[in-house]
Amino acid sequence: MDEQHNREGGCACGSARYRIAGDPIMVLNCHCRQCQQQTGSTSVVNAFWESERVELLSGDLQEFAVPGGSGAPHTMARCQQCGTALFSYYGSMGRLMVAVRAGTLDEPASVTPDVIIFTGEAMPWVGFADGIPRFEGNYSARDVLDGESLERLKALGARRKAGEG
């Protein structure tokens, strides 16, 4: 990966730091009730990368599993010192793909959502940006991702199907 495409981020206390190589497969902004509850906010913005592109540079993480929307476990990795949620792992891809909480990036504006989902559960006073596809519920990645991102996602799916992760 080109150095210029590396991103770094970390927790609120500075103990946990990470580096990511390359651009995300996708970035989504989810307004479902579970994301509201888990973040204590209106939604979550997650940027998804292949796990091998994400490197923990410092700090210790503690994991918490909660039921995911699909019924499969959703595991959140938080800084052990301050509790900031840095990463999530969702059941569909296991540990092959990591969702990085965009707000923990040193430059969170370096990513923009590809899609806004579960707008039907959004707080009634939340506004949505023009030009970003949005769905009242879930969506199909085929409807919003470009060719390269879709190919990366398919490759992870094939690895998962083969028993990895």
mmCIF file with all atom_site columns, C-alpha atoms in Angstrom:
data_model
loop_
_atom_site.group_PDB
_atom_site.id
_atom_site.type_symbol
_atom_site.label_atom_id
_atom_site.label_alt_id
_atom_site.label_comp_id
_atom_site.label_asym_id
_atom_site.label_entity_id
_atom_site.label_seq_id
_atom_site.pdbx_PDB_ins_code
_atom_site.Cartn_x
_atom_site.Cartn_y
_atom_site.Cartn_z
_atom_site.occupancy
_atom_site.B_iso_or_equiv
_atom_site.pdbx_formal_charge
_atom_site.auth_seq_id
_atom_site.auth_comp_id
_atom_site.auth_asym_id
_atom_site.auth_atom_id
_atom_site.pdbx_PDB_model_num
ATOM 1   C CA . MET A 1 1   ? 0.000   0.000   0.000  1.00 0.00 ? 1   MET A CA 1
ATOM 2   C CA . ASP A 1 2   ? 1.121   3.541   -0.674 1.00 0.00 ? 2   ASP A CA 1
ATOM 3   C CA . GLU A 1 3   ? 2.224   5.464   2.412  1.00 0.00 ? 3   GLU A CA 1
ATOM 4   C CA . GLN A 1 4   ? -0.077  8.321   1.391  1.00 0.00 ? 4   GLN A CA 1
ATOM 5   C CA . HIS A 1 5   ? -3.090  6.060   1.848  1.00 0.00 ? 5   HIS A CA 1
ATOM 6   C CA . ASN A 1 6   ? -2.225  5.073   5.402  1.00 0.00 ? 6   ASN A CA 1
ATOM 7   C CA . ARG A 1 7   ? -4.483  6.365   8.138  1.00 0.00 ? 7   ARG A CA 1
ATOM 8   C CA . GLU A 1 8   ? -3.978  6.374   11.878 1.00 0.00 ? 8   GLU A CA 1
ATOM 9   C CA . GLY A 1 9   ? -6.293  6.789   14.802 1.00 0.00 ? 9   GLY A CA 1
ATOM 10  C CA . GLY A 1 10  ? -6.817  5.997   18.423 1.00 0.00 ? 10  GLY A CA 1
ATOM 11  C CA . CYS A 1 11  ? -8.854  6.230   21.564 1.00 0.00 ? 11  CYS A CA 1
ATOM 12  C CA . ALA A 1 12  ? -9.767  9.241   23.681 1.00 0.00 ? 12  ALA A CA 1
ATOM 13  C CA . CYS A 1 13  ? -6.980  8.747   26.250 1.00 0.00 ? 13  CYS A CA 1
ATOM 14  C CA . GLY A 1 14  ? -4.251  8.045   23.678 1.00 0.00 ? 14  GLY A CA 1
ATOM 15  C CA . SER A 1 15  ? -3.354  4.617   25.033 1.00 0.00 ? 15  SER A CA 1
ATOM 16  C CA . ALA A 1 16  ? -4.665  2.622   22.046 1.00 0.00 ? 16  ALA A CA 1
ATOM 17  C CA . ARG A 1 17  ? -3.351  3.617   18.619 1.00 0.00 ? 17  ARG A CA 1
ATOM 18  C CA . TYR A 1 18  ? -3.800  1.921   15.248 1.00 0.00 ? 18  TYR A CA 1
ATOM 19  C CA . ARG A 1 19  ? -2.713  2.256   11.610 1.00 0.00 ? 19  ARG A CA 1
ATOM 20  C CA . ILE A 1 20  ? -4.647  1.233   8.501  1.00 0.00 ? 20  ILE A CA 1
ATOM 21  C CA . ALA A 1 21  ? -3.235  0.623   5.026  1.00 0.00 ? 21  ALA A CA 1
ATOM 22  C CA . GLY A 1 22  ? -5.206  1.747   1.985  1.00 0.00 ? 22  GLY A CA 1
ATOM 23  C CA . ASP A 1 23  ? -8.713  2.941   1.418  1.00 0.00 ? 23  ASP A CA 1
ATOM 24  C CA . PRO A 1 24  ? -11.756 1.329   3.017  1.00 0.00 ? 24  PRO A CA 1
ATOM 25  C CA . ILE A 1 25  ? -13.887 -1.186  1.190  1.00 0.00 ? 25  ILE A CA 1
ATOM 26  C CA . MET A 1 26  ? -16.927 0.825   2.234  1.00 0.00 ? 26  MET A CA 1
ATOM 27  C CA . VAL A 1 27  ? -18.100 3.378   4.748  1.00 0.00 ? 27  VAL A CA 1
ATOM 28  C CA . LEU A 1 28  ? -21.600 3.277   6.125  1.00 0.00 ? 28  LEU A CA 1
ATOM 29  C CA . ASN A 1 29  ? -23.640 5.421   8.436  1.00 0.00 ? 29  ASN A CA 1
ATOM 30  C CA . CYS A 1 30  ? -26.149 3.278   10.343 1.00 0.00 ? 30  CYS A CA 1
ATOM 31  C CA . HIS A 1 31  ? -29.114 4.744   12.213 1.00 0.00 ? 31  HIS A CA 1
ATOM 32  C CA . CYS A 1 32  ? -30.585 1.481   13.531 1.00 0.00 ? 32  CYS A CA 1
ATOM 33  C CA . ARG A 1 33  ? -31.743 1.332   17.131 1.00 0.00 ? 33  ARG A CA 1
ATOM 34  C CA . GLN A 1 34  ? -28.918 -1.045  18.090 1.00 0.00 ? 34  GLN A CA 1
ATOM 35  C CA . CYS A 1 35  ? -26.257 1.381   16.834 1.00 0.00 ? 35  CYS A CA 1
ATOM 36  C CA . GLN A 1 36  ? -27.964 4.211   18.695 1.00 0.00 ? 36  GLN A CA 1
ATOM 37  C CA . GLN A 1 37  ? -27.947 2.185   21.888 1.00 0.00 ? 37  GLN A CA 1
ATOM 38  C CA . GLN A 1 38  ? -24.367 0.943   21.503 1.00 0.00 ? 38  GLN A CA 1
ATOM 39  C CA . THR A 1 39  ? -22.941 4.399   20.772 1.00 0.00 ? 39  THR A CA 1
ATOM 40  C CA . GLY A 1 40  ? -25.248 6.475   22.948 1.00 0.00 ? 40  GLY A CA 1
ATOM 41  C CA . SER A 1 41  ? -25.696 8.685   19.903 1.00 0.00 ? 41  SER A CA 1
ATOM 42  C CA . THR A 1 42  ? -27.875 9.056   16.819 1.00 0.00 ? 42  THR A CA 1
ATOM 43  C CA . SER A 1 43  ? -25.902 6.618   14.666 1.00 0.00 ? 43  SER A CA 1
ATOM 44  C CA . VAL A 1 44  ? -22.513 5.113   13.938 1.00 0.00 ? 44  VAL A CA 1
ATOM 45  C CA . VAL A 1 45  ? -20.147 5.692   11.030 1.00 0.00 ? 45  VAL A CA 1
ATOM 46  C CA . ASN A 1 46  ? -18.063 2.585   10.349 1.00 0.00 ? 46  ASN A CA 1
ATOM 47  C CA . ALA A 1 47  ? -15.331 2.264   7.737  1.00 0.00 ? 47  ALA A CA 1
ATOM 48  C CA . PHE A 1 48  ? -14.638 -1.345  6.727  1.00 0.00 ? 48  PHE A CA 1
ATOM 49  C CA . TRP A 1 49  ? -11.233 -2.806  5.863  1.00 0.00 ? 49  TRP A CA 1
ATOM 50  C CA . GLU A 1 50  ? -9.747  -6.259  5.515  1.00 0.00 ? 50  GLU A CA 1
ATOM 51  C CA . SER A 1 51  ? -8.406  -7.155  8.970  1.00 0.00 ? 51  SER A CA 1
ATOM 52  C CA . GLU A 1 52  ? -4.858  -7.629  7.709  1.00 0.00 ? 52  GLU A CA 1
ATOM 53  C CA . ARG A 1 53  ? -4.795  -3.931  6.763  1.00 0.00 ? 53  ARG A CA 1
ATOM 54  C CA . VAL A 1 54  ? -5.435  -2.825  10.371 1.00 0.00 ? 54  VAL A CA 1
ATOM 55  C CA . GLU A 1 55  ? -2.552  -2.856  12.838 1.00 0.00 ? 55  GLU A CA 1
ATOM 56  C CA . LEU A 1 56  ? -2.825  -2.109  16.552 1.00 0.00 ? 56  LEU A CA 1
ATOM 57  C CA . LEU A 1 57  ? 0.257   0.007   17.353 1.00 0.00 ? 57  LEU A CA 1
ATOM 58  C CA . SER A 1 58  ? -0.207  0.379   21.101 1.00 0.00 ? 58  SER A CA 1
ATOM 59  C CA . GLY A 1 59  ? -2.590  -0.241  23.951 1.00 0.00 ? 59  GLY A CA 1
ATOM 60  C CA . ASP A 1 60  ? -4.767  -3.117  25.001 1.00 0.00 ? 60  ASP A CA 1
ATOM 61  C CA . LEU A 1 61  ? -8.300  -3.737  23.835 1.00 0.00 ? 61  LEU A CA 1
ATOM 62  C CA . GLN A 1 62  ? -11.169 -5.398  25.630 1.00 0.00 ? 62  GLN A CA 1
ATOM 63  C CA . GLU A 1 63  ? -13.911 -7.084  23.638 1.00 0.00 ? 63  GLU A CA 1
ATOM 64  C CA . PHE A 1 64  ? -17.635 -7.086  24.277 1.00 0.00 ? 64  PHE A CA 1
ATOM 65  C CA . ALA A 1 65  ? -20.118 -9.222  22.333 1.00 0.00 ? 65  ALA A CA 1
ATOM 66  C CA . VAL A 1 66  ? -23.715 -8.145  21.836 1.00 0.00 ? 66  VAL A CA 1
ATOM 67  C CA . PRO A 1 67  ? -26.431 -9.561  19.583 1.00 0.00 ? 67  PRO A CA 1
ATOM 68  C CA . GLY A 1 68  ? -26.147 -8.157  16.070 1.00 0.00 ? 68  GLY A CA 1
ATOM 69  C CA . GLY A 1 69  ? -29.029 -7.239  13.815 1.00 0.00 ? 69  GLY A CA 1
ATOM 70  C CA . SER A 1 70  ? -28.542 -10.473 11.872 1.00 0.00 ? 70  SER A CA 1
ATOM 71  C CA . GLY A 1 71  ? -28.677 -12.538 15.042 1.00 0.00 ? 71  GLY A CA 1
ATOM 72  C CA . ALA A 1 72  ? -24.944 -13.300 14.799 1.00 0.00 ? 72  ALA A CA 1
ATOM 73  C CA . PRO A 1 73  ? -22.703 -11.771 17.460 1.00 0.00 ? 73  PRO A CA 1
ATOM 74  C CA . HIS A 1 74  ? -21.398 -8.243  17.019 1.00 0.00 ? 74  HIS A CA 1
ATOM 75  C CA . THR A 1 75  ? -18.091 -7.845  18.856 1.00 0.00 ? 75  THR A CA 1
ATOM 76  C CA . MET A 1 76  ? -16.860 -4.404  19.833 1.00 0.00 ? 76  MET A CA 1
ATOM 77  C CA . ALA A 1 77  ? -13.192 -3.819  20.702 1.00 0.00 ? 77  ALA A CA 1
ATOM 78  C CA . ARG A 1 78  ? -12.691 -0.970  23.160 1.00 0.00 ? 78  ARG A CA 1
ATOM 79  C CA . CYS A 1 79  ? -9.624  0.629   24.691 1.00 0.00 ? 79  CYS A CA 1
ATOM 80  C CA . GLN A 1 80  ? -9.034  -1.146  27.988 1.00 0.00 ? 80  GLN A CA 1
ATOM 81  C CA . GLN A 1 81  ? -8.044  2.136   29.655 1.00 0.00 ? 81  GLN A CA 1
ATOM 82  C CA . CYS A 1 82  ? -10.803 4.556   28.611 1.00 0.00 ? 82  CYS A CA 1
ATOM 83  C CA . GLY A 1 83  ? -13.474 2.389   26.962 1.00 0.00 ? 83  GLY A CA 1
ATOM 84  C CA . THR A 1 84  ? -13.481 4.125   23.570 1.00 0.00 ? 84  THR A CA 1
ATOM 85  C CA . ALA A 1 85  ? -14.959 1.805   20.942 1.00 0.00 ? 85  ALA A CA 1
ATOM 86  C CA . LEU A 1 86  ? -12.402 1.502   18.138 1.00 0.00 ? 86  LEU A CA 1
ATOM 87  C CA . PHE A 1 87  ? -13.393 -1.556  16.112 1.00 0.00 ? 87  PHE A CA 1
ATOM 88  C CA . SER A 1 88  ? -16.295 -3.887  15.492 1.00 0.00 ? 88  SER A CA 1
ATOM 89  C CA . TYR A 1 89  ? -16.472 -7.365  14.040 1.00 0.00 ? 89  TYR A CA 1
ATOM 90  C CA . TYR A 1 90  ? -19.768 -8.517  12.569 1.00 0.00 ? 90  TYR A CA 1
ATOM 91  C CA . GLY A 1 91  ? -20.929 -12.105 12.213 1.00 0.00 ? 91  GLY A CA 1
ATOM 92  C CA . SER A 1 92  ? -21.139 -12.184 8.421  1.00 0.00 ? 92  SER A CA 1
ATOM 93  C CA . MET A 1 93  ? -17.378 -11.778 7.909  1.00 0.00 ? 93  MET A CA 1
ATOM 94  C CA . GLY A 1 94  ? -16.095 -12.847 11.316 1.00 0.00 ? 94  GLY A CA 1
ATOM 95  C CA . ARG A 1 95  ? -12.553 -11.577 11.908 1.00 0.00 ? 95  ARG A CA 1
ATOM 96  C CA . LEU A 1 96  ? -11.761 -11.154 8.217  1.00 0.00 ? 96  LEU A CA 1
ATOM 97  C CA . MET A 1 97  ? -13.198 -7.635  8.080  1.00 0.00 ? 97  MET A CA 1
ATOM 98  C CA . VAL A 1 98  ? -12.947 -4.944  10.724 1.00 0.00 ? 98  VAL A CA 1
ATOM 99  C CA . ALA A 1 99  ? -15.275 -1.982  11.063 1.00 0.00 ? 99  ALA A CA 1
ATOM 100 C CA . VAL A 1 100 ? -13.312 1.021   12.296 1.00 0.00 ? 100 VAL A CA 1
ATOM 101 C CA . ARG A 1 101 ? -15.278 3.699   14.090 1.00 0.00 ? 101 ARG A CA 1
ATOM 102 C CA . ALA A 1 102 ? -14.651 6.652   11.788 1.00 0.00 ? 102 ALA A CA 1
ATOM 103 C CA . GLY A 1 103 ? -14.690 9.137   14.660 1.00 0.00 ? 103 GLY A CA 1
ATOM 104 C CA . THR A 1 104 ? -11.548 7.527   16.081 1.00 0.00 ? 104 THR A CA 1
ATOM 105 C CA . LEU A 1 105 ? -9.499  8.282   12.954 1.00 0.00 ? 105 LEU A CA 1
ATOM 106 C CA . ASP A 1 106 ? -7.017  11.144  13.385 1.00 0.00 ? 106 ASP A CA 1
ATOM 107 C CA . GLU A 1 107 ? -8.635  12.617  10.276 1.00 0.00 ? 107 GLU A CA 1
ATOM 108 C CA . PRO A 1 108 ? -12.244 11.418  10.427 1.00 0.00 ? 108 PRO A CA 1
ATOM 109 C CA . ALA A 1 109 ? -13.192 13.605  7.462  1.00 0.00 ? 109 ALA A CA 1
ATOM 110 C CA . SER A 1 110 ? -10.880 11.466  5.293  1.00 0.00 ? 110 SER A CA 1
ATOM 111 C CA . VAL A 1 111 ? -13.782 9.034   4.882  1.00 0.00 ? 111 VAL A CA 1
ATOM 112 C CA . THR A 1 112 ? -17.296 9.761   3.648  1.00 0.00 ? 112 THR A CA 1
ATOM 113 C CA . PRO A 1 113 ? -20.211 7.350   3.916  1.00 0.00 ? 113 PRO A CA 1
ATOM 114 C CA . ASP A 1 114 ? -21.005 5.381   0.773  1.00 0.00 ? 114 ASP A CA 1
ATOM 115 C CA . VAL A 1 115 ? -24.467 4.699   2.137  1.00 0.00 ? 115 VAL A CA 1
ATOM 116 C CA . ILE A 1 116 ? -26.794 5.696   4.976  1.00 0.00 ? 116 ILE A CA 1
ATOM 117 C CA . ILE A 1 117 ? -28.895 2.822   6.298  1.00 0.00 ? 117 ILE A CA 1
ATOM 118 C CA . PHE A 1 118 ? -31.841 2.278   8.621  1.00 0.00 ? 118 PHE A CA 1
ATOM 119 C CA . THR A 1 119 ? -33.076 5.830   8.097  1.00 0.00 ? 119 THR A CA 1
ATOM 120 C CA . GLY A 1 120 ? -36.513 4.537   9.117  1.00 0.00 ? 120 GLY A CA 1
ATOM 121 C CA . GLU A 1 121 ? -35.185 4.212   12.691 1.00 0.00 ? 121 GLU A CA 1
ATOM 122 C CA . ALA A 1 122 ? -33.333 7.540   12.719 1.00 0.00 ? 122 ALA A CA 1
ATOM 123 C CA . MET A 1 123 ? -34.149 10.207  15.250 1.00 0.00 ? 123 MET A CA 1
ATOM 124 C CA . PRO A 1 124 ? -36.857 12.379  13.670 1.00 0.00 ? 124 PRO A CA 1
ATOM 125 C CA . TRP A 1 125 ? -34.699 15.522  13.808 1.00 0.00 ? 125 TRP A CA 1
ATOM 126 C CA . VAL A 1 126 ? -31.638 14.022  12.038 1.00 0.00 ? 126 VAL A CA 1
ATOM 127 C CA . GLY A 1 127 ? -30.891 15.404  8.567  1.00 0.00 ? 127 GLY A CA 1
ATOM 128 C CA . PHE A 1 128 ? -29.178 13.459  5.797  1.00 0.00 ? 128 PHE A CA 1
ATOM 129 C CA . ALA A 1 129 ? -26.536 14.680  3.363  1.00 0.00 ? 129 ALA A CA 1
ATOM 130 C CA . ASP A 1 130 ? -27.534 14.996  -0.272 1.00 0.00 ? 130 ASP A CA 1
ATOM 131 C CA . GLY A 1 131 ? -25.738 12.754  -2.714 1.00 0.00 ? 131 GLY A CA 1
ATOM 132 C CA . ILE A 1 132 ? -25.297 9.770   -0.394 1.00 0.00 ? 132 ILE A CA 1
ATOM 133 C CA . PRO A 1 133 ? -27.623 6.848   -1.136 1.00 0.00 ? 133 PRO A CA 1
ATOM 134 C CA . ARG A 1 134 ? -29.913 6.058   1.762  1.00 0.00 ? 134 ARG A CA 1
ATOM 135 C CA . PHE A 1 135 ? -32.213 3.219   2.662  1.00 0.00 ? 135 PHE A CA 1
ATOM 136 C CA . GLU A 1 136 ? -35.000 2.891   5.231  1.00 0.00 ? 136 GLU A CA 1
ATOM 137 C CA . GLY A 1 137 ? -33.622 -0.498  6.237  1.00 0.00 ? 137 GLY A CA 1
ATOM 138 C CA . ASN A 1 138 ? -30.658 -2.530  5.132  1.00 0.00 ? 138 ASN A CA 1
ATOM 139 C CA . TYR A 1 139 ? -29.167 -2.466  1.639  1.00 0.00 ? 139 TYR A CA 1
ATOM 140 C CA . SER A 1 140 ? -27.302 -4.598  -0.874 1.00 0.00 ? 140 SER A CA 1
ATOM 141 C CA . ALA A 1 141 ? -23.628 -3.716  -1.330 1.00 0.00 ? 141 ALA A CA 1
ATOM 142 C CA . ARG A 1 142 ? -24.093 -4.323  -5.069 1.00 0.00 ? 142 ARG A CA 1
ATOM 143 C CA . ASP A 1 143 ? -26.386 -1.287  -5.168 1.00 0.00 ? 143 ASP A CA 1
ATOM 144 C CA . VAL A 1 144 ? -23.808 1.197   -3.879 1.00 0.00 ? 144 VAL A CA 1
ATOM 145 C CA . LEU A 1 145 ? -20.223 -0.051  -4.147 1.00 0.00 ? 145 LEU A CA 1
ATOM 146 C CA . ASP A 1 146 ? -17.891 0.486   -7.083 1.00 0.00 ? 146 ASP A CA 1
ATOM 147 C CA . GLY A 1 147 ? -16.186 -2.423  -8.849 1.00 0.00 ? 147 GLY A CA 1
ATOM 148 C CA . GLU A 1 148 ? -12.959 -2.561  -6.810 1.00 0.00 ? 148 GLU A CA 1
ATOM 149 C CA . SER A 1 149 ? -14.728 -2.335  -3.459 1.00 0.00 ? 149 SER A CA 1
ATOM 150 C CA . LEU A 1 150 ? -17.251 -4.948  -4.486 1.00 0.00 ? 150 LEU A CA 1
ATOM 151 C CA . GLU A 1 151 ? -14.448 -7.282  -5.618 1.00 0.00 ? 151 GLU A CA 1
ATOM 152 C CA . ARG A 1 152 ? -12.652 -6.858  -2.271 1.00 0.00 ? 152 ARG A CA 1
ATOM 153 C CA . LEU A 1 153 ? -15.890 -7.643  -0.450 1.00 0.00 ? 153 LEU A CA 1
ATOM 154 C CA . LYS A 1 154 ? -16.516 -10.713 -2.638 1.00 0.00 ? 154 LYS A CA 1
ATOM 155 C CA . ALA A 1 155 ? -12.959 -11.934 -1.955 1.00 0.00 ? 155 ALA A CA 1
ATOM 156 C CA . LEU A 1 156 ? -13.601 -11.712 1.791  1.00 0.00 ? 156 LEU A CA 1
ATOM 157 C CA . GLY A 1 157 ? -16.886 -13.560 1.340  1.00 0.00 ? 157 GLY A CA 1
ATOM 158 C CA . ALA A 1 158 ? -15.084 -16.347 -0.531 1.00 0.00 ? 158 ALA A CA 1
ATOM 159 C CA . ARG A 1 159 ? -12.481 -16.607 2.236  1.00 0.00 ? 159 ARG A CA 1
ATOM 160 C CA . ARG A 1 160 ? -15.257 -16.762 4.848  1.00 0.00 ? 160 ARG A CA 1
ATOM 161 C CA . LYS A 1 161 ? -17.087 -19.444 2.876  1.00 0.00 ? 161 LYS A CA 1
ATOM 162 C CA . ALA A 1 162 ? -13.824 -21.422 2.725  1.00 0.00 ? 162 ALA A CA 1
ATOM 163 C CA . GLY A 1 163 ? -13.744 -21.452 6.534  1.00 0.00 ? 163 GLY A CA 1
ATOM 164 C CA . GLU A 1 164 ? -11.444 -18.534 7.321  1.00 0.00 ? 164 GLU A CA 1
ATOM 165 C CA . GLY A 1 165 ? -12.155 -15.942 9.970  1.00 0.00 ? 165 GLY A CA 1
#
